[in-house]
Tab-separated table of C-alpha atoms in Angstrom:
chain	number	residue	atom	x	y	z
A	27	MET	CA	0.000	0.000	0.000
A	28	ASP	CA	1.417	3.346	-1.002
A	29	LEU	CA	0.191	6.788	-0.003
A	30	PHE	CA	0.605	9.008	-3.041
A	31	THR	CA	3.327	11.285	-1.638
A	32	TYR	CA	6.216	13.015	-3.369
A	33	GLN	CA	8.240	14.402	-0.491
A	34	ASN	CA	11.588	13.433	-2.037
A	35	GLU	CA	11.011	15.696	-5.038
A	36	GLU	CA	11.937	18.746	-2.979
A	37	GLN	CA	14.878	16.979	-1.343
A	38	ALA	CA	16.538	15.621	-4.497
A	39	PRO	CA	14.664	16.974	-7.522
A	40	ARG	CA	17.204	15.762	-10.065
A	41	ALA	CA	17.651	12.284	-8.594
A	42	LYS	CA	14.682	11.107	-10.630
A	43	LEU	CA	14.397	10.692	-14.353
A	44	LEU	CA	13.327	13.707	-16.364
A	45	ALA	CA	9.920	12.165	-17.122
A	46	ASP	CA	9.211	11.840	-13.387
A	47	ARG	CA	10.465	15.335	-12.596
A	48	MET	CA	8.341	16.848	-15.360
A	49	ARG	CA	5.163	15.022	-14.389
A	50	PRO	CA	2.402	17.686	-14.438
A	51	GLN	CA	1.411	18.881	-10.976
A	52	THR	CA	-1.799	20.667	-11.990
A	53	ILE	CA	-4.543	20.175	-14.538
A	54	GLU	CA	-3.279	23.273	-16.346
A	55	GLU	CA	0.075	21.548	-16.990
A	56	TYR	CA	-1.543	18.370	-18.287
A	57	ILE	CA	-0.782	17.618	-21.942
A	58	GLY	CA	-3.344	16.143	-24.320
A	59	GLN	CA	-6.789	14.543	-23.839
A	60	SER	CA	-8.514	17.905	-24.313
A	61	ASP	CA	-11.768	16.104	-25.138
A	62	ILE	CA	-12.082	14.956	-21.524
A	63	VAL	CA	-9.977	17.407	-19.465
A	64	GLY	CA	-10.155	20.543	-21.603
A	65	PRO	CA	-11.638	23.726	-20.093
A	66	GLY	CA	-15.265	23.181	-19.128
A	67	LYS	CA	-15.197	19.393	-19.607
A	68	LEU	CA	-16.852	17.149	-17.006
A	69	LEU	CA	-13.723	15.478	-15.640
A	70	ARG	CA	-11.837	18.758	-15.397
A	71	ARG	CA	-14.721	20.423	-13.534
A	72	ALA	CA	-14.847	17.483	-11.131
A	73	ILE	CA	-11.075	17.653	-10.482
A	74	GLU	CA	-11.091	21.415	-9.962
A	75	ALA	CA	-14.043	21.193	-7.558
A	76	ASP	CA	-12.594	18.152	-5.742
A	77	GLN	CA	-15.813	16.285	-6.558
A	78	ILE	CA	-14.418	13.188	-8.245
A	79	ALA	CA	-16.769	10.209	-8.314
A	80	SER	CA	-15.687	6.658	-9.148
A	81	ILE	CA	-14.066	6.621	-12.593
A	82	LEU	CA	-12.242	4.222	-14.879
A	83	LEU	CA	-9.400	5.505	-17.079
A	84	TYR	CA	-8.803	3.369	-20.183
A	85	GLY	CA	-6.053	3.982	-22.707
A	86	PRO	CA	-2.687	2.839	-24.099
A	87	PRO	CA	0.579	3.081	-22.126
A	88	GLY	CA	1.994	6.572	-21.804
A	89	CYS	CA	-1.277	8.416	-22.483
A	90	GLY	CA	-1.492	10.075	-19.056
A	91	LYS	CA	-3.673	7.857	-16.844
A	92	THR	CA	-1.297	7.798	-13.875
A	93	THR	CA	-0.546	11.499	-14.326
A	94	LEU	CA	-4.253	12.301	-14.037
A	95	ALA	CA	-4.392	10.294	-10.818
A	96	HIS	CA	-1.342	12.209	-9.559
A	97	ILE	CA	-3.056	15.534	-10.293
A	98	ILE	CA	-6.185	14.379	-8.453
A	99	SER	CA	-4.037	13.361	-5.469
A	100	LYS	CA	-2.588	16.886	-5.357
A	101	ARG	CA	-6.016	18.500	-5.614
A	102	THR	CA	-8.143	16.472	-3.213
A	103	GLN	CA	-8.691	17.368	0.442
A	104	GLY	CA	-9.317	13.704	1.245
A	105	ASP	CA	-6.981	10.758	1.603
A	106	PHE	CA	-5.478	9.337	-1.578
A	107	VAL	CA	-4.195	5.762	-1.665
A	108	LYS	CA	-2.496	4.055	-4.596
A	109	LEU	CA	-2.357	0.305	-5.178
A	110	ASN	CA	-0.986	-1.583	-8.146
A	111	ALA	CA	-2.996	-4.650	-9.109
A	112	VAL	CA	0.207	-6.517	-10.029
A	113	ASP	CA	1.269	-6.929	-6.397
A	114	ALA	CA	-1.795	-5.908	-4.354
A	115	SER	CA	-3.911	-8.568	-2.654
A	116	VAL	CA	-7.504	-8.721	-1.438
A	117	LYS	CA	-6.063	-8.187	2.069
A	118	ASP	CA	-4.506	-4.886	0.919
A	119	VAL	CA	-7.818	-3.748	-0.548
A	120	ARG	CA	-9.725	-4.642	2.611
A	121	GLU	CA	-7.210	-2.772	4.768
A	122	VAL	CA	-7.712	0.352	2.651
A	123	ILE	CA	-11.492	-0.043	2.880
A	124	GLU	CA	-11.447	-0.458	6.673
A	125	GLN	CA	-9.195	2.573	7.090
A	126	ALA	CA	-11.437	4.570	4.763
A	127	ARG	CA	-14.537	3.524	6.716
A	128	MET	CA	-12.966	4.630	9.995
A	129	THR	CA	-11.753	7.927	8.509
A	130	LYS	CA	-15.186	8.673	7.107
A	131	ASN	CA	-17.015	7.819	10.356
A	132	MET	CA	-14.620	9.677	12.655
A	133	TYR	CA	-13.625	12.699	10.578
A	134	GLY	CA	-16.084	12.779	7.685
A	135	ARG	CA	-13.141	12.694	5.269
A	136	LYS	CA	-13.309	10.804	1.972
A	137	THR	CA	-10.777	8.300	0.641
A	138	ILE	CA	-9.860	7.937	-3.014
A	139	LEU	CA	-8.384	4.569	-3.999
A	140	PHE	CA	-6.361	4.562	-7.210
A	141	LEU	CA	-5.939	1.020	-8.531
A	142	ASP	CA	-3.418	0.946	-11.357
A	143	GLU	CA	-3.562	-1.885	-13.918
A	144	VAL	CA	-6.969	-2.934	-12.615
A	145	HIS	CA	-7.221	-5.541	-15.402
A	146	ARG	CA	-4.641	-7.593	-13.453
A	147	PHE	CA	-7.232	-8.077	-10.683
A	148	ASN	CA	-9.290	-11.213	-11.261
A	149	SER	CA	-13.065	-11.235	-10.842
A	150	SER	CA	-13.085	-12.201	-7.165
A	151	ARG	CA	-10.596	-9.486	-6.209
A	152	GLN	CA	-12.614	-6.884	-8.106
A	153	ASP	CA	-15.723	-8.079	-6.276
A	154	ALA	CA	-14.066	-7.136	-2.984
A	155	LEU	CA	-14.286	-3.476	-4.026
A	156	LEU	CA	-17.978	-3.455	-4.874
A	157	PRO	CA	-19.629	-3.025	-1.434
A	158	ALA	CA	-17.304	-0.164	-0.481
A	159	VAL	CA	-17.904	1.608	-3.810
A	160	GLU	CA	-21.683	1.131	-3.560
A	161	GLN	CA	-21.760	2.428	0.027
A	162	GLY	CA	-19.552	5.419	-0.785
A	163	VAL	CA	-16.840	4.266	1.633
A	164	ILE	CA	-14.224	4.760	-1.088
A	165	ILE	CA	-14.090	6.643	-4.348
A	166	PHE	CA	-12.596	4.274	-6.904
A	167	ILE	CA	-10.233	5.300	-9.695
A	168	GLY	CA	-9.102	2.453	-11.919
A	169	ALA	CA	-6.566	2.590	-14.741
A	170	THR	CA	-6.212	-0.040	-17.451
A	171	THR	CA	-4.563	-0.498	-20.820
A	172	GLU	CA	-6.954	-3.347	-21.663
A	173	ASN	CA	-10.516	-3.112	-22.925
A	174	PRO	CA	-12.542	-2.703	-19.693
A	175	PHE	CA	-15.535	-4.467	-21.217
A	176	HIS	CA	-13.322	-7.578	-21.378
A	177	TYR	CA	-11.405	-7.254	-18.112
A	178	VAL	CA	-13.485	-5.282	-15.599
A	179	ASN	CA	-16.503	-6.761	-13.829
A	180	GLY	CA	-19.769	-5.482	-15.230
A	181	ALA	CA	-20.947	-4.465	-11.747
A	182	LEU	CA	-17.818	-2.397	-11.063
A	183	LEU	CA	-17.893	-0.924	-14.572
A	184	SER	CA	-21.528	0.129	-14.181
A	185	ARG	CA	-20.688	1.994	-10.956
A	186	SER	CA	-17.848	3.954	-12.545
A	187	THR	CA	-17.769	6.600	-15.247
A	188	LEU	CA	-15.576	5.382	-18.096
A	189	PHE	CA	-13.143	7.834	-19.686
A	190	GLN	CA	-11.233	6.648	-22.743
A	191	LEU	CA	-7.841	8.291	-23.208
A	192	HIS	CA	-6.191	8.227	-26.607
A	193	ALA	CA	-2.568	7.768	-27.589
A	194	LEU	CA	-0.740	11.077	-27.457
A	195	THR	CA	0.632	12.582	-30.650
A	196	ARG	CA	4.119	13.593	-31.724
A	197	GLU	CA	3.002	17.210	-31.213
A	198	ASP	CA	2.216	16.376	-27.575
A	199	ALA	CA	5.693	14.868	-27.196
A	200	LEU	CA	7.231	18.001	-28.732
A	201	THR	CA	5.280	20.180	-26.294
A	202	ALA	CA	6.553	18.131	-23.343
A	203	MET	CA	10.181	18.238	-24.527
A	204	ARG	CA	10.134	21.981	-25.166
A	205	ARG	CA	8.649	22.517	-21.725
A	206	ALA	CA	11.453	20.411	-20.197
A	207	LEU	CA	14.112	22.368	-22.079
A	208	SER	CA	12.848	25.666	-20.651
A	209	ASP	CA	12.164	24.531	-17.060
A	210	ARG	CA	15.175	25.353	-14.858
A	211	ASP	CA	13.842	23.719	-11.683
A	212	ARG	CA	12.464	20.367	-12.831
A	213	GLY	CA	13.675	20.154	-16.418
A	214	LEU	CA	16.895	20.709	-18.361
A	215	GLY	CA	16.752	24.498	-18.377
A	216	PHE	CA	19.684	24.689	-15.948
A	217	MET	CA	21.945	23.415	-18.748
A	218	ASP	CA	23.341	25.421	-21.624
A	219	LEU	CA	21.619	23.038	-23.987
A	220	ARG	CA	21.119	23.498	-27.720
A	221	VAL	CA	18.906	20.898	-29.373
A	222	GLU	CA	18.437	20.879	-33.129
A	223	GLU	CA	14.848	20.965	-34.316
A	224	GLU	CA	15.479	17.837	-36.412
A	225	ALA	CA	16.617	16.042	-33.250
A	226	LEU	CA	13.421	16.952	-31.407
A	227	GLN	CA	11.315	15.897	-34.380
A	228	HIS	CA	13.091	12.536	-34.565
A	229	ILE	CA	12.618	11.786	-30.866
A	230	ALA	CA	8.953	12.765	-31.053
A	231	SER	CA	8.386	10.499	-34.051
A	232	MET	CA	10.194	7.515	-32.536
A	233	ALA	CA	8.424	7.888	-29.177
A	234	GLY	CA	5.091	7.152	-30.832
A	235	GLY	CA	3.217	9.559	-28.566
A	236	ASP	CA	4.753	8.176	-25.359
A	237	ILE	CA	5.856	11.314	-23.518
A	238	ARG	CA	7.799	9.361	-20.894
A	239	ARG	CA	9.900	7.711	-23.610
A	240	ALA	CA	10.465	11.016	-25.383
A	241	LEU	CA	11.625	12.819	-22.235
A	242	ASN	CA	13.900	9.997	-21.160
A	243	ALA	CA	15.484	9.901	-24.625
A	244	LEU	CA	15.990	13.678	-24.537
A	245	GLU	CA	17.639	13.446	-21.130
A	246	LEU	CA	19.878	10.594	-22.280
A	247	ALA	CA	20.989	12.669	-25.263
A	248	ALA	CA	21.640	15.716	-23.082
A	249	VAL	CA	23.641	14.080	-20.282
A	250	THR	CA	25.753	11.786	-22.478
A	251	THR	CA	26.817	14.365	-25.068
A	252	PRO	CA	30.250	15.918	-24.375
A	253	SER	CA	30.255	19.653	-23.721
A	254	GLN	CA	31.632	22.155	-26.205
A	255	PRO	CA	34.636	24.347	-25.214
A	256	ASP	CA	32.205	27.073	-24.122
A	257	GLY	CA	30.365	24.629	-21.821
A	258	SER	CA	27.321	24.237	-24.018
A	259	VAL	CA	25.845	20.881	-25.032
A	260	HIS	CA	24.810	20.467	-28.649
A	261	VAL	CA	22.268	17.689	-29.383
A	262	THR	CA	22.259	16.926	-33.092
A	263	LEU	CA	20.050	14.633	-35.156
A	264	ALA	CA	22.791	11.978	-35.047
A	265	VAL	CA	22.825	12.105	-31.244
A	266	ALA	CA	19.034	11.842	-31.133
A	267	GLU	CA	19.119	8.833	-33.455
A	268	GLU	CA	21.463	7.074	-31.029
A	269	SER	CA	19.269	7.947	-28.040
A	270	ILE	CA	16.056	6.473	-29.431
A	271	ARG	CA	16.360	3.950	-32.239
A	272	LYS	CA	13.033	2.231	-32.826
A	273	PRO	CA	9.473	3.511	-32.808
A	274	THR	CA	7.196	2.289	-30.048
A	275	ILE	CA	4.816	-0.468	-31.103
A	276	ARG	CA	1.982	-1.226	-28.719
A	277	ALA	CA	0.800	-4.819	-28.812
A	278	ASP	CA	-1.334	-5.340	-25.710
A	279	GLU	CA	-4.141	-7.870	-25.892
A	280	SER	CA	-6.842	-5.331	-26.719
A	281	THR	CA	-4.751	-3.985	-29.604
A	282	GLN	CA	-4.365	-7.498	-30.966
A	283	TYR	CA	-8.129	-8.024	-30.883
A	284	ASP	CA	-8.613	-4.704	-32.680
A	285	VAL	CA	-6.087	-5.559	-35.403
A	286	LEU	CA	-7.681	-8.969	-35.929
A	287	SER	CA	-11.081	-7.293	-36.183
A	288	ALA	CA	-9.730	-4.826	-38.757
A	289	PHE	CA	-8.309	-7.746	-40.754
A	290	HIS	CA	-11.628	-9.635	-40.876
A	291	LYS	CA	-13.648	-6.536	-41.703
A	292	SER	CA	-11.235	-5.689	-44.516
A	293	VAL	CA	-11.695	-9.164	-46.022
A	294	ARG	CA	-15.468	-8.747	-45.734
A	295	GLY	CA	-15.213	-5.316	-47.344
A	296	SER	CA	-13.145	-6.589	-50.313
A	297	SER	CA	-10.200	-4.381	-49.317
A	298	ASP	CA	-6.543	-5.358	-49.584
A	299	ALA	CA	-6.108	-3.514	-46.292
A	300	ALA	CA	-6.530	-7.054	-44.953
A	301	LEU	CA	-2.999	-7.785	-46.171
A	302	PHE	CA	-1.680	-4.654	-44.453
A	303	TRP	CA	-3.211	-5.606	-41.094
A	304	PHE	CA	-1.957	-9.179	-41.390
A	305	LEU	CA	1.666	-8.219	-42.123
A	306	TYR	CA	1.622	-5.352	-39.607
A	307	ALA	CA	0.429	-7.716	-36.881
A	308	VAL	CA	2.895	-10.490	-37.655
A	309	GLU	CA	5.981	-8.435	-38.559
A	310	LYS	CA	5.583	-5.505	-36.156
A	311	LEU	CA	3.419	-6.762	-33.280
A	312	GLY	CA	4.791	-10.291	-33.255
A	313	MET	CA	1.386	-11.959	-33.494
A	314	ASP	CA	1.024	-15.595	-34.545
A	315	PRO	CA	0.156	-16.003	-38.265
A	316	MET	CA	-2.144	-18.885	-37.319
A	317	THR	CA	-4.426	-16.428	-35.541
A	318	PHE	CA	-5.104	-14.754	-38.886
A	319	ILE	CA	-5.277	-17.970	-40.899
A	320	ARG	CA	-7.957	-19.307	-38.554
A	321	ARG	CA	-9.926	-16.064	-38.873
A	322	LEU	CA	-9.513	-16.172	-42.675
A	323	ILE	CA	-10.954	-19.693	-42.798
A	324	VAL	CA	-13.968	-18.535	-40.799
A	325	ALA	CA	-14.418	-15.511	-43.067
A	326	CYS	CA	-14.392	-17.742	-46.135
A	327	SER	CA	-17.656	-19.310	-44.938
A	328	GLU	CA	-19.129	-16.416	-42.970
A	329	ASP	CA	-18.632	-13.735	-45.624
A	330	ILE	CA	-17.971	-15.580	-48.922
A	331	GLY	CA	-19.532	-19.002	-48.610
A	332	LEU	CA	-20.910	-20.606	-51.737
A	333	ALA	CA	-20.424	-17.411	-53.738
A	334	ASN	CA	-16.877	-18.751	-54.203
A	335	PRO	CA	-16.298	-22.133	-52.505
A	336	GLN	CA	-12.657	-22.076	-53.662
A	337	ALA	CA	-11.870	-19.384	-51.071
A	338	MET	CA	-12.132	-22.003	-48.342
A	339	VAL	CA	-9.841	-24.316	-50.292
A	340	GLN	CA	-7.251	-21.553	-50.667
A	341	ALA	CA	-7.377	-20.685	-46.951
A	342	VAL	CA	-7.078	-24.263	-45.699
A	343	THR	CA	-4.272	-24.933	-48.178
A	344	ALA	CA	-2.440	-21.841	-46.901
A	345	MET	CA	-2.748	-23.206	-43.361
A	346	ASP	CA	-1.294	-26.516	-44.523
A	347	ALA	CA	1.567	-24.700	-46.269
A	348	TYR	CA	2.308	-22.699	-43.120
A	349	HIS	CA	2.508	-25.883	-41.043
A	350	LYS	CA	4.807	-27.551	-43.581
A	351	ILE	CA	7.223	-24.779	-44.536
A	352	GLY	CA	6.847	-22.219	-41.731
A	353	TRP	CA	7.412	-18.466	-41.605
A	354	PRO	CA	8.535	-16.409	-43.495
A	355	GLU	CA	8.361	-18.642	-46.575
A	356	ALA	CA	4.622	-19.285	-46.077
A	357	LYS	CA	4.063	-15.527	-46.236
A	358	TYR	CA	3.481	-15.878	-49.984
A	359	ASN	CA	0.955	-18.696	-49.636
A	360	ILE	CA	-1.014	-16.868	-46.939
A	361	THR	CA	-0.939	-13.635	-48.947
A	362	GLN	CA	-2.356	-15.482	-51.948
A	363	ALA	CA	-5.202	-16.880	-49.840
A	364	ILE	CA	-5.959	-13.481	-48.289
A	365	LEU	CA	-6.073	-11.719	-51.674
A	366	PHE	CA	-8.203	-14.529	-53.137
A	367	ALA	CA	-10.710	-14.027	-50.315
A	368	VAL	CA	-10.590	-10.234	-50.692
A	369	GLU	CA	-11.329	-10.405	-54.422
A	370	SER	CA	-14.008	-13.117	-54.123
A	371	PRO	CA	-17.712	-12.226	-54.469
A	372	LYS	CA	-19.242	-11.935	-51.016
A	373	SER	CA	-22.275	-13.654	-49.481
A	374	ASN	CA	-23.381	-14.046	-45.872
A	375	ALA	CA	-26.176	-16.471	-46.813
A	376	ALA	CA	-24.532	-19.297	-44.824
A	377	ALA	CA	-24.394	-17.144	-41.690
A	378	ILE	CA	-28.017	-16.099	-42.175
A	379	ALA	CA	-29.001	-19.752	-42.606
A	380	ILE	CA	-27.370	-20.610	-39.266
A	381	GLY	CA	-29.269	-17.797	-37.591
A	382	ASN	CA	-32.564	-18.884	-39.154
A	383	VAL	CA	-32.101	-22.488	-38.005
A	384	MET	CA	-31.125	-21.505	-34.449
A	385	GLN	CA	-34.073	-19.127	-34.165
A	386	THR	CA	-36.439	-21.864	-35.339
A	387	ILE	CA	-34.959	-24.392	-32.891
A	388	GLU	CA	-35.533	-21.959	-30.030
A	389	HIS	CA	-39.086	-21.338	-31.196
A	390	ILE	CA	-40.280	-24.935	-31.621
A	391	GLY	CA	-38.546	-26.412	-28.581
A	392	SER	CA	-38.491	-30.086	-29.621
A	393	ALA	CA	-38.751	-31.655	-33.068
A	394	GLU	CA	-39.942	-35.082	-34.187
A	395	VAL	CA	-38.428	-36.684	-37.250
A	396	PRO	CA	-41.151	-37.327	-39.913
A	397	HIS	CA	-41.979	-41.031	-40.184
A	398	HIS	CA	-40.819	-41.361	-43.798
A	399	LEU	CA	-37.339	-40.071	-42.863
A	400	ARG	CA	-36.776	-42.375	-39.934
A	401	ASP	CA	-34.339	-45.301	-39.922
A	402	THR	CA	-35.644	-48.440	-41.619
A	403	HIS	CA	-32.611	-50.686	-41.218
A	404	TYR	CA	-34.246	-53.055	-38.786
A	405	SER	CA	-37.166	-55.474	-38.825
A	406	GLY	CA	-40.410	-53.968	-37.706
A	407	ALA	CA	-39.736	-50.476	-39.084
A	408	GLU	CA	-42.709	-50.724	-41.448
A	409	ARG	CA	-44.996	-51.790	-38.594
A	410	LEU	CA	-43.996	-48.559	-36.832
A	411	GLY	CA	-45.028	-46.537	-39.889
A	412	HIS	CA	-41.542	-45.680	-41.101
A	413	VAL	CA	-42.592	-45.743	-44.750
A	414	GLY	CA	-43.129	-43.348	-47.624
A	415	TYR	CA	-39.587	-42.123	-48.299
A	416	LYS	CA	-38.967	-41.177	-51.945
A	417	TYR	CA	-35.440	-41.912	-53.212
A	418	PRO	CA	-34.406	-38.758	-55.181
A	419	HIS	CA	-32.138	-40.645	-57.589
A	420	ASP	CA	-35.185	-42.510	-58.908
A	421	TYR	CA	-36.692	-39.266	-60.229
A	422	PRO	CA	-35.865	-36.899	-63.130
A	423	GLY	CA	-33.116	-34.486	-62.268
A	424	HIS	CA	-32.404	-36.550	-59.126
A	425	TYR	CA	-34.979	-34.481	-57.257
A	426	VAL	CA	-38.435	-35.085	-55.856
A	427	LYS	CA	-40.554	-32.924	-53.603
A	428	GLN	CA	-41.147	-34.307	-50.129
A	429	ALA	CA	-41.107	-33.000	-46.554
A	430	TYR	CA	-37.778	-33.028	-44.732
A	431	LEU	CA	-38.770	-31.023	-41.663
A	432	PRO	CA	-41.202	-31.586	-38.784
A	433	GLU	CA	-44.808	-30.999	-39.804
A	434	ARG	CA	-45.100	-27.713	-37.912
A	435	ILE	CA	-42.330	-26.135	-39.991
A	436	ALA	CA	-42.546	-28.266	-43.120
A	437	LYS	CA	-42.517	-25.272	-45.499
A	438	LYS	CA	-39.731	-23.405	-43.746
A	439	THR	CA	-36.662	-22.366	-45.813
A	440	PHE	CA	-33.441	-21.507	-44.027
A	441	TYR	CA	-30.896	-20.951	-46.786
A	442	GLN	CA	-31.620	-18.502	-49.560
A	443	ALA	CA	-28.808	-18.211	-52.097
A	444	THR	CA	-27.853	-14.786	-53.374
A	445	ASN	CA	-26.976	-13.789	-56.954
A	446	GLN	CA	-23.283	-13.438	-55.995
A	447	GLY	CA	-20.728	-15.453	-57.965
A	448	MET	CA	-21.212	-19.236	-57.952
A	449	GLU	CA	-24.143	-18.839	-55.582
A	450	ASP	CA	-26.243	-17.436	-58.413
A	451	LYS	CA	-26.366	-20.913	-59.959
A	452	ILE	CA	-27.575	-22.312	-56.635
A	453	ARG	CA	-30.249	-19.594	-56.536
A	454	GLN	CA	-31.428	-20.592	-59.996
A	455	ASN	CA	-31.644	-24.244	-58.893
A	456	GLN	CA	-33.644	-23.175	-55.828
A	457	GLU	CA	-36.075	-21.325	-58.088
A	458	ARG	CA	-36.511	-24.381	-60.306
A	459	ARG	CA	-37.296	-26.613	-57.318
A	460	LYS	CA	-40.143	-24.414	-56.109
């Protein structure tokens, strides 16, 4: 358990990394997220009035969730307690709740509990918070990088106001670095530091909107560059390139779900963006190609179906090729299957047929097999009335009309072919059989 205090900042302000020293102390210093903390916005009004209710902050790493909690801790007149779900236990939570209950009863003072990485708490540990939140014993602030609708209990989510924070931009990183360069007390303003604009631009681009990474790279460049004869430090583009080499790629679980969703929707939409999302995920995020091959196989039935049955063949063959020759050689086979699916005519008739059947099953409850369709491979079947089946191959066109469904739904049709691709021929056959 950690009370949110920063007493050491005054004692040794430069003992911490630049990103920690430059952490905004007030809402006015906060960078980005103007849609939720801009002047007049709900969350900003609540912070300024010290009237925070239970909230959940959701966004990628480095977007300012913990900084917002820090600002609230500075602003509130109540007690502020921080726990991290990685190492906190139910016992820790209950101790905070009991202390908060006593503080409220004895002094009428509120307690704000900030739970960082709340998605690391399993369902039972999140449940331990519910009574205290419902009774107003604590004000809950949760922070998560994962989709809260996947990782936060519905009951806790419904009792908190959700604020979605977005990844910060390179302009936000530039703002933070320029502020650090001019701040003599907390930043690098005490140095005779000259930073080329190209160097700042490079760091901002490589940081990918992560202000902490940008500031730490700037500090590394500043403190490791030899001084000039006049005592000044000159940070060039070359120095910046050594200080931060690769752009930040975020690949948390929620991001992976989103990329997979974009891939499937691109296939459905006949866009070769599907290939972009596949290669981006595998080459940059390190995702397993099989994740996309499995989704492609599903899409070939869900979104293409009988409009082009060969799409399924291509996808399954690509999976076989991947298993036999591995990555990266199978990249070509998988790409071929993806593009084949993208360019195929689309039909969701198979998916609609599934829905129609399931809806009918729910509606009728139980179903009896018509007598003429029942098994006759035993003596006595005729005596039970299992007669009347017409063998289609004995009739012209290998088709004969007869009931194949229970009597109550005998005329029901579940699959209706579209006029897309190969399915148009099936539609014509359906019309002829009517």
